[in-house]
Short mmCIF file of N, CA and C in Angstrom, two decimals:
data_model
loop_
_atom_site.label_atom_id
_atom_site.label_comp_id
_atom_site.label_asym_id
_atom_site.label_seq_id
_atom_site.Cartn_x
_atom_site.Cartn_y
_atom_site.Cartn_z
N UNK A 1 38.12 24.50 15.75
CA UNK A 1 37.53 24.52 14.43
C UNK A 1 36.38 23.52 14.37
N UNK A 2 34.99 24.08 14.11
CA UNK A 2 34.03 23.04 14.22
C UNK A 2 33.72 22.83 12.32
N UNK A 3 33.93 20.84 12.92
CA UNK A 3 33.94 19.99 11.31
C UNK A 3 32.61 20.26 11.06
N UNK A 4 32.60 20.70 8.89
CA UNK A 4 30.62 20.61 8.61
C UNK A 4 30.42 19.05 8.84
N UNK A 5 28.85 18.35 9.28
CA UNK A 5 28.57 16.80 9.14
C UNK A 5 28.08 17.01 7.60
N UNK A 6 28.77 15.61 7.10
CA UNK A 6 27.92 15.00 6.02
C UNK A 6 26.67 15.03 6.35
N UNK A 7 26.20 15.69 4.71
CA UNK A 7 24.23 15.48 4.93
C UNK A 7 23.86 14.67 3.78
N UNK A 8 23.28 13.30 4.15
CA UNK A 8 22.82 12.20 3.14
C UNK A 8 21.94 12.87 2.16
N UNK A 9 22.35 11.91 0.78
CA UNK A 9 21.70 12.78 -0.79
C UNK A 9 21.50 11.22 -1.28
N UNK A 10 20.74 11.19 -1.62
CA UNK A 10 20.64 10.06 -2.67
C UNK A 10 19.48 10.41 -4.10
N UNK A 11 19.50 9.91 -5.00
CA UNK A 11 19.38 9.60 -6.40
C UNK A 11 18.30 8.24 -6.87
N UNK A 12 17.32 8.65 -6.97
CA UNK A 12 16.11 6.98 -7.88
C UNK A 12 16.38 7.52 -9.10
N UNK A 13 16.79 6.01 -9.56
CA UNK A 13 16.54 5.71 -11.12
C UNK A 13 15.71 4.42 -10.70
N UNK A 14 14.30 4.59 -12.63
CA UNK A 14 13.50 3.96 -12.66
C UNK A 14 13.97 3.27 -14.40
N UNK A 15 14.25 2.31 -14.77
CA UNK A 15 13.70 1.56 -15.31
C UNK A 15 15.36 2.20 -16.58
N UNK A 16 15.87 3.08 -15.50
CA UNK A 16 17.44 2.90 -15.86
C UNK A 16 17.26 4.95 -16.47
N UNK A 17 15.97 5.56 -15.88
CA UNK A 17 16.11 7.11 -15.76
C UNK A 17 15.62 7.31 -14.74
N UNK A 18 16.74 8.89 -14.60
CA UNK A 18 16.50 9.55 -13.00
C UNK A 18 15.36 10.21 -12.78
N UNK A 19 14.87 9.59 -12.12
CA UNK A 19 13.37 10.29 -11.34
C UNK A 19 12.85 11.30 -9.89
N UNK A 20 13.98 11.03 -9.57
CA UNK A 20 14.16 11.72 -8.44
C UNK A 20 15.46 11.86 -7.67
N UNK A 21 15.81 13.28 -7.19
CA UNK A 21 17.05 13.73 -6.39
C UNK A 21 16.61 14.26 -5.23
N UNK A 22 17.42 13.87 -4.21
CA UNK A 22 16.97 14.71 -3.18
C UNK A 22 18.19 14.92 -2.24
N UNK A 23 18.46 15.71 -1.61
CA UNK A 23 19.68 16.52 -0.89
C UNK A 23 18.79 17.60 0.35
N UNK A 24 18.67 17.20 1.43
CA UNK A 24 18.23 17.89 2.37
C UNK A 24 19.06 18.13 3.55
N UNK A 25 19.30 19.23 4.61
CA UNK A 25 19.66 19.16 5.58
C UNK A 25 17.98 18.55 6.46
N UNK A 26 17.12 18.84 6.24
CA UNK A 26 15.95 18.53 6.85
C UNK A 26 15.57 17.11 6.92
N UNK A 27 16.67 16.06 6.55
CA UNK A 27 16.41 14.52 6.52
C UNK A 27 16.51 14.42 8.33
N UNK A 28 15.81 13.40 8.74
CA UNK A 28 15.81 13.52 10.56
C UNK A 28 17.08 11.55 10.63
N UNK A 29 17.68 12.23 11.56
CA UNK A 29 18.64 11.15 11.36
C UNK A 29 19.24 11.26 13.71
N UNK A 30 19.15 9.70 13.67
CA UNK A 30 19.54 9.31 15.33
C UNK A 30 20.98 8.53 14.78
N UNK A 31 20.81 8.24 15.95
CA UNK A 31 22.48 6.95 15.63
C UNK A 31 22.10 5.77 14.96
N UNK A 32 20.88 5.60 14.67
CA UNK A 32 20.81 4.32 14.08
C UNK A 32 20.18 4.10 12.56
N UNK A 33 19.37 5.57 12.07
CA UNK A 33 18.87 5.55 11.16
C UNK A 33 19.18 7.17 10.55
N UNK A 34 18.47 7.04 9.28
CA UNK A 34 18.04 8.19 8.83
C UNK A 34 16.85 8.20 8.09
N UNK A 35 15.70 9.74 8.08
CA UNK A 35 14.40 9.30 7.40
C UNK A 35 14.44 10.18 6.37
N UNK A 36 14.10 10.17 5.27
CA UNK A 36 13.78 11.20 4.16
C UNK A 36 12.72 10.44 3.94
N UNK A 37 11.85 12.01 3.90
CA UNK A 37 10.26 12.48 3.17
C UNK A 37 10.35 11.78 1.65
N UNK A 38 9.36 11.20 1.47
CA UNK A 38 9.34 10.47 0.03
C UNK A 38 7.79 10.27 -0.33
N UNK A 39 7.19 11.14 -1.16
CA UNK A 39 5.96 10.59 -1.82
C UNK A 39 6.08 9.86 -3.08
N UNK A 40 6.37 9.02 -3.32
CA UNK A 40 6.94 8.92 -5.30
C UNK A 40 6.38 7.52 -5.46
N UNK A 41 5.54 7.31 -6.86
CA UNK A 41 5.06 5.98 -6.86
C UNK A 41 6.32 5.57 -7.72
N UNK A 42 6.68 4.36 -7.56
CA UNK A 42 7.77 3.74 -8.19
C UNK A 42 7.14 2.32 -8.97
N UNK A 43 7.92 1.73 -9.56
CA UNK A 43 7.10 0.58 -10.43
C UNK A 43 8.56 0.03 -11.13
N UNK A 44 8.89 -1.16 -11.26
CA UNK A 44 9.81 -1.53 -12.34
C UNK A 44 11.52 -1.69 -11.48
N UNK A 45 12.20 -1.57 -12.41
CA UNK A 45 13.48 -1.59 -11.99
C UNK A 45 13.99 -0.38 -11.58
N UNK A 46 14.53 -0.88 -10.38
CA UNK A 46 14.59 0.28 -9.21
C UNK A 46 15.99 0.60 -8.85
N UNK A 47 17.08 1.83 -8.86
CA UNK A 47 18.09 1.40 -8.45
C UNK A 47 18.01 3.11 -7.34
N UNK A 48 19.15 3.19 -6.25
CA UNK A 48 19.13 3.97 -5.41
C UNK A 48 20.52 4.18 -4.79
N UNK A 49 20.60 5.51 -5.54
CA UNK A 49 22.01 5.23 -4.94
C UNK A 49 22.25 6.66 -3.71
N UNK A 50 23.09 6.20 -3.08
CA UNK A 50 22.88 7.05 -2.04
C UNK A 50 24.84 7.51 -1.25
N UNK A 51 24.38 8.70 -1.50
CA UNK A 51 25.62 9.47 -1.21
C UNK A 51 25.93 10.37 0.22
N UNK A 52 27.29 10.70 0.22
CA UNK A 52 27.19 11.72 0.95
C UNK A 52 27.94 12.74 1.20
N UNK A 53 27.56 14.33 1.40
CA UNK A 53 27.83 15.18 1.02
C UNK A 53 28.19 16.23 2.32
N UNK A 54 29.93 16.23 2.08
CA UNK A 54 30.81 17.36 2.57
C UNK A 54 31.18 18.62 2.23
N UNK A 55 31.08 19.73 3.36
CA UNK A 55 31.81 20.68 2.96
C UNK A 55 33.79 20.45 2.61
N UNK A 56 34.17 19.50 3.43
CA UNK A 56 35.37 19.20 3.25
C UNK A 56 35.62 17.72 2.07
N UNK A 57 35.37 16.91 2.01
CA UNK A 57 35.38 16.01 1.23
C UNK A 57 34.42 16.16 -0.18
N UNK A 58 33.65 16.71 0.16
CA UNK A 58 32.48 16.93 -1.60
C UNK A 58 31.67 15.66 -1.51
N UNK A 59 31.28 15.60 -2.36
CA UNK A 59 30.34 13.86 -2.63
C UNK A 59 31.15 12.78 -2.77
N UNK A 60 30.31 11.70 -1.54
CA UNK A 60 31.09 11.02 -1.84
C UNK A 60 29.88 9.57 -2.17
N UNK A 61 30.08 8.33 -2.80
CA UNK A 61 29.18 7.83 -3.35
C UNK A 61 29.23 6.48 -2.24
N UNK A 62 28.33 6.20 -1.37
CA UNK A 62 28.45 5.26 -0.42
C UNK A 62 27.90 3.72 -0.58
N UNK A 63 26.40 4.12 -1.34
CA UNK A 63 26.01 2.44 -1.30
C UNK A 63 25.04 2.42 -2.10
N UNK A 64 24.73 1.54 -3.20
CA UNK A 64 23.51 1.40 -3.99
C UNK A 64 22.75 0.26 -3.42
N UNK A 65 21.95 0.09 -3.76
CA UNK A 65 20.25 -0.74 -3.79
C UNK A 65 19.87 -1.14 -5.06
N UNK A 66 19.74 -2.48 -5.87
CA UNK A 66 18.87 -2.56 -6.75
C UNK A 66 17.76 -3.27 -6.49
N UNK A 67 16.47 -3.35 -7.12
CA UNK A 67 15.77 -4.29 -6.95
C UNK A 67 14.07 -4.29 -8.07
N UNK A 68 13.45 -5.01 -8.37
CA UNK A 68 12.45 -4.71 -8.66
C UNK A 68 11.35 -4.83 -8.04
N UNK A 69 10.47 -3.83 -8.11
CA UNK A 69 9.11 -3.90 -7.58
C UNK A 69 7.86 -4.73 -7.54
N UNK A 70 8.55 -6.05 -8.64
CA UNK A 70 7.84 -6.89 -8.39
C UNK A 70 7.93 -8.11 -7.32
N UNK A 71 8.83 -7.92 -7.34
CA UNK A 71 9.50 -9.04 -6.27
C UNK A 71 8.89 -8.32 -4.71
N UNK A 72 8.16 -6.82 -4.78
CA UNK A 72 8.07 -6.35 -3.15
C UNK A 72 6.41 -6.37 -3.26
N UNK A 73 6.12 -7.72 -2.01
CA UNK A 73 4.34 -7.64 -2.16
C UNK A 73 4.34 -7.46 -0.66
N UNK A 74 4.80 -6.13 -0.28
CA UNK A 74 4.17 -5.37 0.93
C UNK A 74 4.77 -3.70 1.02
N UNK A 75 4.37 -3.21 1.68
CA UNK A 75 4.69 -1.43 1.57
C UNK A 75 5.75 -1.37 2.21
N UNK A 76 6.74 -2.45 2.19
CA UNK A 76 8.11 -2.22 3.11
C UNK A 76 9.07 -3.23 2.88
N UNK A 77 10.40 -2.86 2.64
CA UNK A 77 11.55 -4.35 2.10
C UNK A 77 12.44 -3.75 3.48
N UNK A 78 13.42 -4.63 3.66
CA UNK A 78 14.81 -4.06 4.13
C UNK A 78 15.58 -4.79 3.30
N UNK A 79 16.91 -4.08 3.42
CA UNK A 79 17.93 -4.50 3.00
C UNK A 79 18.97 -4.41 3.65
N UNK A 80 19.66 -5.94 4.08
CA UNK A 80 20.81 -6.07 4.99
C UNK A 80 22.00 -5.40 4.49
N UNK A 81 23.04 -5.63 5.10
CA UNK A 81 24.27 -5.03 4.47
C UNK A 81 24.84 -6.08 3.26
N UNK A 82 24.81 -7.27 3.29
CA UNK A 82 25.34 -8.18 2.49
C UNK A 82 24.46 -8.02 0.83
N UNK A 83 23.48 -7.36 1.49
CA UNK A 83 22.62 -7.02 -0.37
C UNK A 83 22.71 -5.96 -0.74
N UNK A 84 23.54 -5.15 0.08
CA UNK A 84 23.35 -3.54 -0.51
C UNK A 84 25.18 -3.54 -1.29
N UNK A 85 24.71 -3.15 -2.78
CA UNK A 85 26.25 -2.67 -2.92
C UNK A 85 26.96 -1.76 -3.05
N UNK A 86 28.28 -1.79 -2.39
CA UNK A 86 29.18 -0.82 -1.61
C UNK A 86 29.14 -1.25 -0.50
N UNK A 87 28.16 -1.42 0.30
CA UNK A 87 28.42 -1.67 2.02
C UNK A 87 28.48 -3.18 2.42
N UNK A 88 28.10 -4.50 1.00
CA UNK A 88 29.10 -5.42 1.67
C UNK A 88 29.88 -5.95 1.52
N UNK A 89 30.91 -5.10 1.19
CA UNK A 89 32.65 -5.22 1.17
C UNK A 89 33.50 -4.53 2.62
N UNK A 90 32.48 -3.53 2.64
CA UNK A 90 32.64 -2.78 3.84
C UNK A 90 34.24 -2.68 4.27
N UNK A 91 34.26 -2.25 3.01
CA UNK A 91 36.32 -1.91 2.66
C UNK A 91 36.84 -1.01 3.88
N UNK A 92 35.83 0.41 4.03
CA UNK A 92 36.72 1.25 5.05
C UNK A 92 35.78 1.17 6.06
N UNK A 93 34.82 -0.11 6.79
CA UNK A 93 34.60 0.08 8.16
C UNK A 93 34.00 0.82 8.27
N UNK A 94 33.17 1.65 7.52
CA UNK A 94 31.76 2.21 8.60
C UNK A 94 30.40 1.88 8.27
N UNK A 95 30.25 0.72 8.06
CA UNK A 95 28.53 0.21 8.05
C UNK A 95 29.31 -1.07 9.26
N UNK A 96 28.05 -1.17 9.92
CA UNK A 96 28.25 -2.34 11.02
C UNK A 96 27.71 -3.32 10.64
N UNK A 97 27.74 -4.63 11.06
CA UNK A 97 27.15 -5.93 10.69
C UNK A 97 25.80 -5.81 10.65
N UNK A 98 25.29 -4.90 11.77
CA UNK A 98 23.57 -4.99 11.61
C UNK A 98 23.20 -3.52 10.47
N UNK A 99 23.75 -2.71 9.55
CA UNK A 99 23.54 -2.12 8.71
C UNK A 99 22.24 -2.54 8.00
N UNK A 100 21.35 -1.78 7.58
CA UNK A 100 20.71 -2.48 6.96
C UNK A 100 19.37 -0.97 6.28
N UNK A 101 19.02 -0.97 5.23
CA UNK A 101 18.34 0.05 5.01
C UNK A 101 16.92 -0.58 4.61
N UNK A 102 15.46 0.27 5.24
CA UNK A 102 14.28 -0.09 5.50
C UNK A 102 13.84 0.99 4.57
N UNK A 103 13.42 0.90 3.45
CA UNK A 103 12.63 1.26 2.79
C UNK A 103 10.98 0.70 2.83
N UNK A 104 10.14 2.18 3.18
CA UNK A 104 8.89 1.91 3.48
C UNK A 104 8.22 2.78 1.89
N UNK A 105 6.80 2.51 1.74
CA UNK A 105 6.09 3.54 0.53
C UNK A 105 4.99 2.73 0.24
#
């Protein structure tokens, strides 16, 4: 019996409304990352939450991001695991110590 893979979905809210959804099998993903296509100017209070989506399990809600855009004076932040929340409690063990999500724009 071949298992479906989870395909990453995540959700921007701006300034506390949703601005953008996106759910692709076409996101390009290795063992260490994943990339989704993103043109979107953003500005303000930023939150991102990011899920993921089974044929056997359904959605499941993995890790948010907040932050504002003023605090980012270059076209690129990361975020370790200890600032992202959900992944640093890292209750059931699957983000690793070097976890960390690179938002570029």
């Amino acid at each position: 019996m071949k298992m479906a893979a989870a395909k990453p979905y995540y959700v921007i809210f701006q300034n506390g409304e949703e601005i953008y959804e996106f759910e692709s099998p076409d996101s390009y993903k290795t063992e260490e990352s994943i990339s989704f296509p993103l043109s979107l100017h953003i500005a303000g209070d930023i939150k991102i939450q990011f899920y993921s989506v089974s044929d056997i399990l359904g959605t499941q809600e993995m890790f948010t991001i907040h932050f504002h855009t003023f605090y980012i004076n270059s076209s690129h932040v990361r975020f370790s695991r200890d600032m992202i929340d959900g992944a640093h409690l890292n209750t059931f063990k699957q983000f690793t110590d070097s976890f960390s999500v690179f938002l570029r724009y």
